[in-house]
Short mmCIF file of C-alpha atoms in Angstrom, two decimals:
data_model
loop_
_atom_site.label_atom_id
_atom_site.label_comp_id
_atom_site.label_asym_id
_atom_site.label_seq_id
_atom_site.Cartn_x
_atom_site.Cartn_y
_atom_site.Cartn_z
CA MET A 10 9.38 -31.28 21.97
CA LYS A 11 6.57 -30.42 24.33
CA LEU A 12 3.99 -27.67 23.87
CA LYS A 13 5.92 -25.21 26.04
CA GLU A 14 9.11 -25.60 24.04
CA LEU A 15 7.20 -25.41 20.74
CA CYS A 16 5.84 -22.04 21.85
CA GLU A 17 9.28 -20.76 22.82
CA VAL A 18 10.89 -21.84 19.57
CA SER A 19 8.10 -20.51 17.34
CA GLY A 20 7.45 -17.28 19.23
CA CYS A 21 3.73 -18.10 19.57
CA ARG A 22 1.73 -17.95 22.79
CA VAL A 23 0.23 -21.18 24.24
CA PRO A 24 -3.42 -20.11 23.74
CA THR A 25 -2.63 -19.22 20.12
CA VAL A 26 -1.12 -22.64 19.45
CA LYS A 27 -4.09 -24.38 21.08
CA TYR A 28 -6.42 -22.26 18.96
CA TYR A 29 -4.59 -23.28 15.77
CA LEU A 30 -4.83 -26.94 16.83
CA ARG A 31 -8.58 -26.62 17.43
CA GLU A 32 -9.09 -24.88 14.07
CA GLY A 33 -7.12 -27.61 12.28
CA LEU A 34 -4.56 -25.10 11.00
CA LEU A 35 -1.81 -26.91 12.92
CA HIS A 36 -1.61 -30.69 12.71
CA PRO A 37 -1.72 -32.52 16.07
CA GLY A 38 1.48 -33.72 17.69
CA ALA A 39 2.29 -37.38 18.23
CA HIS A 40 0.34 -38.85 21.12
CA VAL A 41 2.52 -39.35 24.24
CA ASN A 42 -0.11 -39.76 26.93
CA ALA A 43 -3.57 -38.41 27.74
CA ARG A 44 -2.18 -34.98 28.64
CA GLU A 45 0.87 -34.60 26.43
CA ALA A 46 1.86 -34.64 22.77
CA ASP A 47 5.20 -34.47 21.05
CA TYR A 48 5.86 -31.80 18.42
CA ASP A 49 8.58 -31.68 15.78
CA ALA A 50 10.18 -29.42 13.20
CA SER A 51 7.10 -29.59 10.95
CA HIS A 52 5.07 -27.92 13.72
CA VAL A 53 7.65 -25.17 14.17
CA GLU A 54 7.64 -24.50 10.42
CA ARG A 55 3.85 -24.40 10.26
CA LEU A 56 3.66 -22.00 13.21
CA ARG A 57 6.19 -19.71 11.53
CA LEU A 58 4.02 -19.69 8.43
CA LEU A 59 0.83 -19.05 10.44
CA ARG A 60 2.52 -16.20 12.28
CA ALA A 61 3.68 -14.62 9.02
CA LEU A 62 0.21 -14.90 7.48
CA ARG A 63 -1.49 -13.45 10.56
CA GLU A 64 0.98 -10.81 11.73
CA VAL A 65 2.56 -9.64 8.49
CA GLY A 66 -0.17 -10.50 5.99
CA ASN A 67 -2.96 -9.42 8.38
CA LEU A 68 -5.02 -12.32 7.04
CA SER A 69 -8.26 -13.43 8.69
CA ILE A 70 -8.41 -16.97 10.09
CA ALA A 71 -10.69 -17.87 7.16
CA ALA A 72 -8.10 -16.60 4.63
CA VAL A 73 -5.33 -18.43 6.49
CA GLY A 74 -7.48 -21.56 6.24
CA ASN A 75 -7.63 -21.14 2.47
CA VAL A 76 -3.85 -20.92 2.23
CA ILE A 77 -3.41 -24.03 4.39
CA ASP A 78 -6.02 -25.85 2.30
CA ALA A 79 -4.02 -24.98 -0.82
CA ILE A 80 -0.84 -26.34 0.78
CA GLU A 81 -2.51 -29.56 1.89
CA GLY A 82 -4.72 -29.90 -1.18
CA PRO A 83 -4.11 -32.20 -4.12
CA SER A 84 -2.53 -29.58 -6.42
CA LEU A 85 0.99 -30.47 -7.45
CA ASP A 86 1.56 -27.06 -9.04
CA VAL A 87 3.77 -24.98 -6.75
CA HIS A 88 3.03 -21.81 -8.72
CA GLU A 89 -0.68 -22.37 -8.14
CA VAL A 90 -0.24 -22.91 -4.41
CA LEU A 91 1.97 -19.81 -4.12
CA GLY A 92 -0.58 -17.86 -6.16
CA SER A 93 -3.42 -18.79 -3.81
CA ALA A 94 -1.35 -17.57 -0.86
CA VAL A 95 -0.45 -14.28 -2.52
CA HIS A 96 -4.00 -13.74 -3.81
CA ALA A 97 -5.26 -14.13 -0.23
CA LEU A 98 -3.23 -11.02 0.66
CA GLY A 99 -5.38 -8.88 -1.62
CA PRO A 100 -4.96 -6.04 -2.54
CA ALA A 101 -8.52 -4.75 -2.36
CA PRO A 102 -9.66 -2.47 -5.19
CA VAL A 103 -9.78 1.26 -4.56
CA GLU A 104 -13.36 2.14 -3.69
CA THR A 105 -15.05 3.64 -6.70
CA THR A 106 -18.62 4.70 -7.27
CA ALA A 107 -18.82 3.55 -10.89
CA GLY A 108 -18.34 -0.02 -12.07
CA TYR A 109 -15.20 -0.66 -14.08
CA ALA A 110 -15.87 -3.63 -16.33
CA ALA A 111 -14.46 -1.73 -19.32
CA GLU A 112 -11.29 -0.89 -17.42
CA ARG A 113 -10.94 -4.50 -16.34
CA ALA A 114 -10.96 -5.64 -19.96
CA GLU A 115 -8.40 -2.96 -20.85
CA VAL A 116 -6.13 -4.07 -18.01
CA LEU A 117 -6.29 -7.70 -19.12
CA ALA A 118 -5.46 -6.67 -22.71
CA TYR A 119 -2.60 -4.55 -21.39
CA LEU A 120 -1.14 -7.46 -19.39
CA ASP A 121 -1.34 -9.53 -22.53
CA GLU A 122 0.55 -6.83 -24.40
CA LEU A 123 3.23 -6.82 -21.67
CA GLY A 124 3.47 -10.59 -22.01
CA TRP A 125 2.58 -11.08 -18.35
CA ILE A 126 0.59 -14.26 -17.86
CA VAL A 127 -1.49 -14.02 -14.68
CA ALA A 128 -4.67 -15.57 -13.33
CA PRO A 129 -7.59 -13.32 -14.40
CA GLU A 130 -8.99 -13.62 -10.87
CA ALA A 131 -5.83 -12.08 -9.35
CA PRO A 132 -7.04 -9.29 -7.01
CA ALA A 133 -4.39 -6.96 -8.45
CA VAL A 134 -6.25 -6.97 -11.79
CA ASP A 135 -9.29 -5.50 -10.06
CA LEU A 136 -7.15 -2.99 -8.20
CA LEU A 137 -5.48 -1.81 -11.39
CA ALA A 138 -8.86 -1.52 -13.15
CA SER A 139 -10.27 0.56 -10.29
CA ILE A 140 -7.19 2.82 -10.39
CA LEU A 141 -7.64 3.36 -14.12
CA ALA A 142 -11.28 4.33 -13.47
CA ARG A 143 -10.10 6.76 -10.79
CA VAL A 144 -7.42 8.23 -13.05
CA ARG A 145 -10.11 8.95 -15.64
CA ASP A 146 -12.37 10.38 -12.97
CA PHE A 147 -9.69 12.86 -11.87
CA TRP A 148 -7.60 13.39 -15.01
CA GLY A 149 -10.14 13.06 -17.77
CA GLN A 150 -11.67 10.18 -19.70
CA GLY A 151 -8.86 10.31 -22.27
CA ALA A 152 -6.39 8.67 -19.87
CA ASP A 153 -5.02 5.50 -21.40
CA VAL A 154 -4.00 2.23 -19.74
CA HIS A 155 -0.46 3.00 -20.95
CA VAL A 156 -0.14 5.56 -18.15
CA PHE A 157 1.21 2.54 -16.25
CA ASP A 158 4.03 1.95 -18.77
CA ARG A 159 6.84 3.66 -16.90
CA TYR A 160 6.22 1.72 -13.70
CA ALA A 161 5.35 -1.56 -15.41
CA ARG A 162 8.71 -1.64 -17.18
CA ALA A 163 10.69 -0.80 -14.04
CA ILE A 164 8.78 -3.26 -11.88
CA ASP A 165 9.12 -6.15 -14.31
CA GLY A 166 12.88 -6.08 -13.81
CA LEU A 167 12.61 -5.70 -10.05
CA ALA A 168 10.17 -8.59 -9.67
CA ALA A 169 12.66 -11.03 -11.17
CA GLY A 170 15.17 -9.89 -8.56
CA ASP A 171 12.59 -10.37 -5.82
CA LEU A 172 12.39 -14.06 -6.62
CA ASP A 173 16.19 -14.24 -6.45
CA VAL A 174 15.93 -12.88 -2.90
CA ILE A 175 13.19 -15.38 -2.02
CA GLY A 176 15.49 -18.01 -3.42
CA ASP A 177 15.17 -21.68 -4.11
CA LEU A 178 12.01 -23.53 -3.44
CA GLY A 179 13.15 -25.73 -0.60
CA ASP A 180 10.32 -26.64 1.70
CA LEU A 181 6.93 -25.48 0.35
CA GLU A 182 5.78 -23.94 3.63
CA SER A 183 8.93 -21.93 4.12
CA THR A 184 8.79 -20.78 0.47
CA ILE A 185 5.23 -19.55 1.01
CA ARG A 186 6.24 -17.86 4.25
CA ARG A 187 9.13 -16.04 2.58
CA MET A 188 6.88 -15.11 -0.34
CA VAL A 189 4.12 -13.71 1.91
CA VAL A 190 6.51 -11.82 4.18
CA GLY A 191 8.45 -10.54 1.19
CA THR A 192 5.32 -9.44 -0.67
CA VAL A 193 3.85 -7.49 2.23
CA LEU A 194 7.06 -5.95 3.54
CA TRP A 195 8.27 -4.99 0.07
CA ASP A 196 4.89 -3.45 -0.81
CA ASN A 197 5.28 -1.22 2.20
CA ALA A 198 8.98 -0.56 1.66
CA ILE A 199 8.30 0.60 -1.89
CA ILE A 200 5.56 2.97 -0.74
CA ALA A 201 7.85 4.39 1.95
CA LEU A 202 10.80 4.78 -0.42
CA ARG A 203 8.65 6.38 -3.07
CA ARG A 204 7.27 8.93 -0.62
CA LEU A 205 10.77 9.80 0.54
CA ALA A 206 12.19 9.99 -2.98
CA ALA A 207 9.25 12.18 -4.02
CA GLU A 208 9.76 14.48 -1.05
CA ASN A 209 13.42 14.89 -1.94
CA GLN A 210 12.63 15.54 -5.60
CA SER A 211 9.85 17.97 -4.69
CA ARG A 212 12.22 19.89 -2.43
CA ARG A 213 14.75 20.22 -5.24
CA ARG A 214 12.17 21.29 -7.75
CA TYR A 215 9.77 23.45 -5.81
CA THR A 216 11.76 25.20 -3.12
CA SER A 217 13.27 27.60 -5.62
CA LEU A 218 9.85 28.33 -7.06
CA SER A 219 8.37 29.21 -3.71
CA ALA A 220 8.53 32.96 -3.96
CA GLN A 221 6.98 32.90 -7.39
CA ALA A 222 4.17 30.60 -6.32
CA SER A 223 3.43 32.33 -3.04
CA ALA A 224 2.32 35.32 -5.06
CA ARG A 225 -0.44 33.12 -6.43
CA LYS A 226 -1.56 32.08 -2.98
CA ARG A 227 -4.98 33.53 -2.42
CA ALA A 228 -5.56 35.17 0.94
CA HIS A 229 -9.29 34.97 1.25
CA HIS A 230 -11.34 37.38 3.33
CA PRO A 231 -14.71 35.84 4.17
CA PRO A 232 -17.66 38.22 4.06
CA PRO A 233 -19.35 38.87 7.43
CA ALA A 234 -22.50 36.90 6.57
CA SER A 235 -22.17 33.25 5.52
CA PRO A 236 -25.37 32.16 3.77
CA ASP A 237 -25.49 28.85 2.07
CA MET B 29 -22.89 30.53 -9.73
CA LYS B 30 -25.47 29.33 -7.22
CA LEU B 31 -25.10 26.45 -4.80
CA LYS B 32 -26.92 24.01 -7.07
CA GLU B 33 -24.63 24.73 -10.01
CA LEU B 34 -21.54 24.60 -7.78
CA CYS B 35 -22.56 21.08 -6.76
CA GLU B 36 -23.10 19.98 -10.35
CA VAL B 37 -19.77 21.35 -11.54
CA SER B 38 -17.75 19.97 -8.63
CA GLY B 39 -19.47 16.59 -8.37
CA CYS B 40 -20.25 17.15 -4.67
CA ARG B 41 -23.65 16.67 -3.04
CA VAL B 42 -25.43 19.69 -1.50
CA PRO B 43 -25.24 18.42 2.11
CA THR B 44 -21.50 17.79 1.63
CA VAL B 45 -20.90 21.34 0.42
CA LYS B 46 -22.93 22.76 3.34
CA TYR B 47 -20.92 20.63 5.73
CA TYR B 48 -17.62 21.94 4.30
CA LEU B 49 -18.93 25.51 4.66
CA ARG B 50 -19.89 24.90 8.30
CA GLU B 51 -16.50 23.32 9.04
CA GLY B 52 -14.70 26.27 7.43
CA LEU B 53 -13.01 24.01 4.88
CA LEU B 54 -14.74 25.90 2.06
CA HIS B 55 -14.78 29.70 2.13
CA PRO B 56 -18.24 31.32 2.00
CA GLY B 57 -19.59 32.64 -1.29
CA ALA B 58 -20.27 36.33 -1.90
CA HIS B 59 -23.42 37.51 -0.15
CA VAL B 60 -26.33 37.96 -2.62
CA ASN B 61 -29.30 38.04 -0.26
CA ALA B 62 -30.35 36.38 2.99
CA ARG B 63 -30.89 33.02 1.30
CA GLU B 64 -28.38 33.00 -1.52
CA ALA B 65 -24.63 33.32 -2.12
CA ASP B 66 -22.59 33.46 -5.27
CA TYR B 67 -19.75 30.99 -5.82
CA ASP B 68 -16.85 31.22 -8.25
CA ALA B 69 -13.99 29.20 -9.71
CA SER B 70 -12.08 29.27 -6.40
CA HIS B 71 -14.94 27.33 -4.78
CA VAL B 72 -14.95 24.74 -7.57
CA GLU B 73 -11.18 24.31 -7.21
CA ARG B 74 -11.40 23.95 -3.43
CA LEU B 75 -14.19 21.36 -3.69
CA ARG B 76 -12.13 19.36 -6.19
CA LEU B 77 -9.26 19.37 -3.70
CA LEU B 78 -11.53 18.38 -0.79
CA ARG B 79 -13.01 15.55 -2.84
CA ALA B 80 -9.54 14.27 -3.74
CA LEU B 81 -8.39 14.39 -0.11
CA ARG B 82 -11.51 12.66 1.17
CA GLU B 83 -12.26 10.13 -1.58
CA VAL B 84 -8.82 9.27 -2.88
CA GLY B 85 -6.66 10.09 0.14
CA ASN B 86 -9.24 8.68 2.60
CA LEU B 87 -8.31 11.50 4.98
CA SER B 88 -10.35 12.28 8.08
CA ILE B 89 -11.98 15.71 8.31
CA ALA B 90 -9.34 16.63 10.91
CA ALA B 91 -6.51 15.68 8.55
CA VAL B 92 -8.18 17.58 5.70
CA GLY B 93 -8.35 20.58 8.05
CA ASN B 94 -4.59 20.35 8.57
CA VAL B 95 -3.97 20.41 4.82
CA ILE B 96 -6.27 23.42 4.36
CA ASP B 97 -4.58 25.17 7.28
CA ALA B 98 -1.23 24.63 5.56
CA ILE B 99 -2.60 26.11 2.33
CA GLU B 100 -4.07 29.13 4.07
CA GLY B 101 -1.27 29.49 6.61
CA PRO B 102 1.54 32.00 6.48
CA SER B 103 4.14 29.65 4.97
CA LEU B 104 5.46 30.86 1.64
CA ASP B 105 7.31 27.61 1.01
CA VAL B 106 5.43 25.54 -1.56
CA HIS B 107 7.52 22.46 -0.84
CA GLU B 108 6.55 22.72 2.84
CA VAL B 109 2.84 23.05 2.04
CA LEU B 110 2.98 20.11 -0.37
CA GLY B 111 4.88 18.13 2.27
CA SER B 112 2.21 18.72 4.90
CA ALA B 113 -0.43 17.46 2.45
CA VAL B 114 1.52 14.34 1.53
CA HIS B 115 2.49 13.64 5.16
CA ALA B 116 -1.22 13.75 6.06
CA LEU B 117 -1.70 10.73 3.76
CA GLY B 118 0.49 8.58 6.00
CA PRO B 119 1.64 5.85 5.51
CA ALA B 120 1.19 4.34 8.96
CA PRO B 121 4.03 2.15 10.25
CA VAL B 122 3.64 -1.60 10.09
CA GLU B 123 2.47 -2.76 13.51
CA THR B 124 5.39 -4.20 15.39
CA THR B 125 5.69 -5.49 18.93
CA ALA B 126 9.18 -4.10 19.55
CA GLY B 127 10.14 -0.44 19.42
CA TYR B 128 12.41 0.51 16.56
CA ALA B 129 14.40 3.56 17.64
CA ALA B 130 17.63 1.93 16.45
CA GLU B 131 16.11 1.18 13.04
CA ARG B 132 14.85 4.75 12.79
CA ALA B 133 18.38 6.09 13.25
CA GLU B 134 19.67 3.64 10.65
CA VAL B 135 17.01 4.72 8.15
CA LEU B 136 17.87 8.39 8.64
CA ALA B 137 21.57 7.64 8.14
CA TYR B 138 20.68 5.63 5.03
CA LEU B 139 18.66 8.49 3.55
CA ASP B 140 21.63 10.75 4.19
CA GLU B 141 23.83 8.27 2.36
CA LEU B 142 21.39 8.29 -0.59
CA GLY B 143 21.52 12.07 -0.57
CA TRP B 144 17.76 12.30 -0.04
CA ILE B 145 16.87 15.30 2.08
CA VAL B 146 13.52 14.74 3.79
CA ALA B 147 11.76 15.99 6.91
CA PRO B 148 12.68 13.62 9.78
CA GLU B 149 9.01 13.63 10.82
CA ALA B 150 7.92 12.22 7.44
CA PRO B 151 5.67 9.22 8.24
CA ALA B 152 7.50 7.16 5.62
CA VAL B 153 10.63 7.24 7.81
CA ASP B 154 8.71 5.47 10.57
CA LEU B 155 7.23 3.01 8.10
CA LEU B 156 10.65 2.12 6.70
CA ALA B 157 12.07 1.72 10.23
CA SER B 158 9.22 -0.61 11.21
CA ILE B 159 9.77 -2.65 8.05
CA LEU B 160 13.47 -3.01 8.84
CA ALA B 161 12.53 -4.24 12.33
CA ARG B 162 10.13 -6.75 10.74
CA VAL B 163 12.74 -7.91 8.23
CA ARG B 164 15.08 -8.65 11.13
CA ASP B 165 12.30 -10.38 13.01
CA PHE B 166 11.64 -12.72 10.10
CA TRP B 167 14.98 -12.96 8.32
CA GLY B 168 17.46 -12.61 11.15
CA GLN B 169 19.05 -9.74 13.02
CA GLY B 170 21.87 -9.53 10.50
CA ALA B 171 19.65 -7.88 7.89
CA ASP B 172 21.09 -4.54 6.87
CA VAL B 173 19.33 -1.33 5.87
CA HIS B 174 20.95 -1.79 2.44
CA VAL B 175 18.35 -4.48 1.67
CA PHE B 176 16.43 -1.50 0.32
CA ASP B 177 19.16 -0.58 -2.19
CA ARG B 178 17.68 -2.21 -5.27
CA TYR B 179 14.33 -0.49 -4.88
CA ALA B 180 15.75 2.81 -3.64
CA ARG B 181 17.82 3.20 -6.80
CA ALA B 182 14.94 2.31 -9.14
CA ILE B 183 12.45 4.52 -7.31
CA ASP B 184 14.70 7.57 -7.23
CA GLY B 185 14.59 7.72 -11.02
CA LEU B 186 10.86 7.09 -11.16
CA ALA B 187 10.05 9.81 -8.61
CA ALA B 188 11.64 12.48 -10.78
CA GLY B 189 9.38 11.36 -13.62
CA ASP B 190 6.36 11.51 -11.30
CA LEU B 191 6.89 15.22 -10.83
CA ASP B 192 7.08 15.65 -14.60
CA VAL B 193 3.62 14.07 -14.77
CA ILE B 194 2.31 16.33 -12.00
CA GLY B 195 3.76 19.20 -13.99
CA ASP B 196 4.16 22.88 -13.37
CA LEU B 197 3.04 24.44 -10.18
CA GLY B 198 0.20 26.56 -11.47
CA ASP B 199 -2.43 27.14 -8.81
CA LEU B 200 -1.35 25.83 -5.40
CA GLU B 201 -4.60 23.99 -4.69
CA SER B 202 -4.65 22.20 -8.00
CA THR B 203 -0.97 21.26 -7.55
CA ILE B 204 -1.77 19.76 -4.16
CA ARG B 205 -4.77 17.96 -5.59
CA ARG B 206 -2.71 16.44 -8.40
CA MET B 207 0.03 15.53 -5.91
CA VAL B 208 -2.39 13.81 -3.50
CA VAL B 209 -4.28 11.96 -6.21
CA GLY B 210 -1.03 10.99 -7.92
CA THR B 211 0.57 9.80 -4.68
CA VAL B 212 -2.32 7.58 -3.63
CA LEU B 213 -3.21 6.20 -7.05
CA TRP B 214 0.42 5.51 -7.95
CA ASP B 215 1.06 3.81 -4.59
CA ASN B 216 -1.75 1.43 -5.41
CA ALA B 217 -0.81 1.05 -9.06
CA ILE B 218 2.72 0.06 -8.10
CA ILE B 219 1.46 -2.54 -5.63
CA ALA B 220 -0.89 -3.96 -8.25
CA LEU B 221 1.78 -4.02 -10.97
CA ARG B 222 4.31 -5.62 -8.65
CA ARG B 223 1.89 -8.39 -7.68
CA LEU B 224 1.15 -9.08 -11.32
CA ALA B 225 4.80 -8.98 -12.38
CA ALA B 226 5.68 -11.29 -9.48
CA GLU B 227 2.93 -13.73 -10.44
CA ASN B 228 4.20 -13.83 -14.00
CA GLN B 229 7.81 -14.32 -12.89
CA SER B 230 6.78 -16.96 -10.37
CA ARG B 231 4.91 -18.84 -13.06
CA ARG B 232 7.97 -18.85 -15.30
CA ARG B 233 10.29 -19.91 -12.54
CA TYR B 234 8.26 -22.33 -10.49
CA THR B 235 5.91 -24.11 -12.85
CA SER B 236 8.72 -26.23 -14.26
CA LEU B 237 9.88 -27.07 -10.76
CA SER B 238 6.47 -28.27 -9.68
CA ALA B 239 7.02 -31.96 -10.06
CA GLN B 240 10.27 -31.77 -8.19
CA ALA B 241 8.77 -29.78 -5.34
CA SER B 242 5.58 -31.74 -5.06
CA ALA B 243 7.68 -34.68 -3.99
CA ARG B 244 8.64 -32.61 -0.96
CA LYS B 245 5.05 -31.87 -0.12
CA ARG B 246 4.30 -33.57 3.13
CA ALA B 247 1.03 -35.43 3.27
CA HIS B 248 0.40 -35.57 6.97
CA HIS B 249 -1.61 -38.25 8.65
CA PRO B 250 -2.90 -37.00 11.98
CA PRO B 251 -2.95 -39.55 14.78
CA PRO B 252 -6.41 -40.55 16.03
CA ALA B 253 -6.07 -38.77 19.38
CA SER B 254 -5.43 -35.02 19.42
CA PRO B 255 -4.10 -34.06 22.84
CA ASP B 256 -2.68 -30.62 23.34
#
């Protein structure tokens, strides 16, 4: 197919496709003449992946380049290639003023205890360590890494089901695309569902307590002068 | 206590406390003389809340103002005040090119079906609608709102437990603080745990399939000319 049709089929704009070609993220089409090239299904698949990484994963062009390098690199380990794609998505650690080397070691020991084997450089390890530091900051230094138990157990079961949804390997690029789209959309879906479930639970629990609690609500009367 | 001690106890810097006083987010202390004021436990509690909203919730000063207005406003409904604080945290909808009015209606009907009673203006409703639009964009228009079933069921049970952790109402400001900190930290913890669980599951499932899949890995040989 020609460039115009490739754009229609993939849902990408012409300048975007040309940009991907220049950056080497999309392999060139077969040479037809000085002005035209012929594109095939492999180009459509790659553009779908690039679109997912950019639009859903919000990845920078540099991060997209790393994913494509992993796909085209010499590694024969699918898990490793998938891992590099998912690691590129982040998540970034929660900003924290203190370092959290101790928490990082605790998180790694905890994962070991759960029997979860993950790459120690997975960004989620850093995120979890920074959360543990934050929990201690706000709820006291006694907070233990096992505060995550309830969610860890529930999520372990759900994650196996996620892979069932993603399904068989098939083509590597489409597997990565489904994995990236699934990871990002499901992250957000879980946050949304949890907020809604919490709001519903809070309504059930707290509405009846309102009168009681409103008595505790301080009406403050500022003094006329406000020195500081 | 004096300003200096208030800063030490609350973990806030002096210029920050003065800024909160100027913005009316912190009520003035009792007038001692022209240069000094006396602060009490209510100031410490308020500063802890402000710090949680700013540092953990990443809220703008305007959004923090809305939460404080809700606390000091006439509403006697604790659930409503907590809701306004949690709504201020977002989440923002996933960016999407198309509108998603149809998806929004489907999400509201779905919540009804789940028996979850939430404010229709909850930002999580918009987020879930935008995710459904995205799912259709990437997985076909046939995707149904019930794709969320698996997670909705699991999360409903977990959310009830979250409120057990947050505990009794006690003072309204400390309840809001625990709710905001809990909401944000747990959002992130769940994302981190899900990434790690997925990585572990992916390793178990895909490592053995590597050899098989690597055969499918296209090594592409770009032609010498690269017309576009």
